[in-house]
Amino acid sequence: MRGLIEHELALIEQLNFARYFLTVHDIVSFARSRGILCQGRGSAANSVVCYCLGITSVDPARIDVLFERFISAARNEPPDIDVDFEHERREEVIQYVYDKYGRDRAGIAATVSCYRARGAIREVGKVLGLSGDVVAALAGIVWGWSNEGIADARVREAGLDPRDRNLRLALDLAGELIGFPRHLSQHVGGFVITRGPLSELVPIENAAMADRTFIEWDKDDLDALHILKIDILALGMLTCIRKSFALIEQHYGRPYTLATIPAEHPRVYDMLSRADSIGVFQVESRAQMTMLPRLKPREFYDLVIEVAIVRCRIQVEIAKVYILVKYKARFHLF
């Protein structure tokens, strides 16, 4: 463990990220002082330093970690520590950041929402005066979150004539509108904190929600300018866990934290191996419940691998369906 810590600290010093880690540590410490459950997610769990700072609660020594998946001098990328907080109390953490750094030095990053096929055809259809039934029919033949234009073959299947002058104009304009910015919104929790006045870098706006301000740059802008953001995210399951801890302490007198939950309890893995996982975070989907009895995980890392396999399979199947729909429409194979 000592060797891992020294290796990580040396790399953090080399890349000058110490202040970033300490800033995240300060926010997490505030949450813990108020009894707000929080947990770092993703590749931050590979870091022993994050574990020692209390940003993550799972001991990396339990698994074969690879710190370079989190930070690497070869990739020349900043660290990305996403921290989940109880969804019912995350606003307390957000307001702590505003109070500590001031609204002149802290703001939530923006998100640029762009037109996709369905939204584009709806907007264009309204402008051109197409009937509600026609617009609904065109929007209904768009698959998922497609960024592709609507093929003429699909339009004919909906009982419409793509050669109609107004309809043809709507389809062409909608195709050009796909990918065009629609509106500016605020990020789900990405904070930008600066040493000097933030307003000297970017305009600051008042959000629709009370006591919140956000800037006009999104994460891509921040990455291009090498400005770090801190993700303060909300997770409903953490609220459920905190309430469970309270009930256990009330009825059994056992105070638990995320770090002190008994590890590798056999009855937990017996339950999961039976696919009895309804309501269990990350493994309650049908795909996960199908895979659990086949792999029969017996330790935490088995479960990590099982979840990763299912996610990968789902992504592959989605890609297959997308390609099938796309090329069938292109070559009129429906």
PDB file of N, CA and C in Angstrom, residues 15 79 86 113 206 212-213 221 225 261 314:
ATOM      1  N   LEU A  15       1.888  16.345 -12.144  1.00  0.00           N
ATOM      2  CA  LEU A  15       0.867  16.937 -13.005  1.00  0.00           C
ATOM      3  C   LEU A  15       0.176  18.142 -12.359  1.00  0.00           C
ATOM      4  N   PRO A  79      -7.727  14.771 -14.177  1.00  0.00           N
ATOM      5  CA  PRO A  79      -8.536  13.751 -13.490  1.00  0.00           C
ATOM      6  C   PRO A  79     -10.009  14.131 -13.529  1.00  0.00           C
ATOM      7  N   GLU A  86     -26.386  12.196  -1.698  1.00  0.00           N
ATOM      8  CA  GLU A  86     -27.806  11.891  -1.535  1.00  0.00           C
ATOM      9  C   GLU A  86     -28.644  12.899  -2.321  1.00  0.00           C
ATOM     10  N   SER A 113     -27.904  21.910 -25.438  1.00  0.00           N
ATOM     11  CA  SER A 113     -28.828  20.913 -25.979  1.00  0.00           C
ATOM     12  C   SER A 113     -28.988  21.156 -27.471  1.00  0.00           C
ATOM     13  N   ASN A 206     -28.123  33.841 -13.980  1.00  0.00           N
ATOM     14  CA  ASN A 206     -28.956  33.274 -12.926  1.00  0.00           C
ATOM     15  C   ASN A 206     -29.722  32.081 -13.482  1.00  0.00           C
ATOM     16  N   ARG A 212     -29.013  29.783  -7.521  1.00  0.00           N
ATOM     17  CA  ARG A 212     -28.042  29.096  -8.383  1.00  0.00           C
ATOM     18  C   ARG A 212     -27.630  30.018  -9.522  1.00  0.00           C
ATOM     19  N   THR A 213     -26.368  29.947  -9.885  1.00  0.00           N
ATOM     20  CA  THR A 213     -25.865  30.652 -11.056  1.00  0.00           C
ATOM     21  C   THR A 213     -25.047  29.680 -11.891  1.00  0.00           C
ATOM     22  N   ASP A 221     -15.989  23.192 -23.895  1.00  0.00           N
ATOM     23  CA  ASP A 221     -15.273  24.468 -23.806  1.00  0.00           C
ATOM     24  C   ASP A 221     -14.242  24.424 -22.682  1.00  0.00           C
ATOM     25  N   LEU A 225     -10.008  24.654 -22.864  1.00  0.00           N
ATOM     26  CA  LEU A 225      -9.255  25.685 -22.149  1.00  0.00           C
ATOM     27  C   LEU A 225      -8.501  25.128 -20.943  1.00  0.00           C
ATOM     28  N   ILE A 261     -19.481  -1.228   6.120  1.00  0.00           N
ATOM     29  CA  ILE A 261     -20.415  -2.314   5.802  1.00  0.00           C
ATOM     30  C   ILE A 261     -19.620  -3.614   5.706  1.00  0.00           C
ATOM     31  N   ILE A 314     -25.091  -5.048 -23.707  1.00  0.00           N
ATOM     32  CA  ILE A 314     -26.218  -4.175 -24.026  1.00  0.00           C
ATOM     33  C   ILE A 314     -25.803  -3.135 -25.054  1.00  0.00           C
TER      34      ILE A 314
END
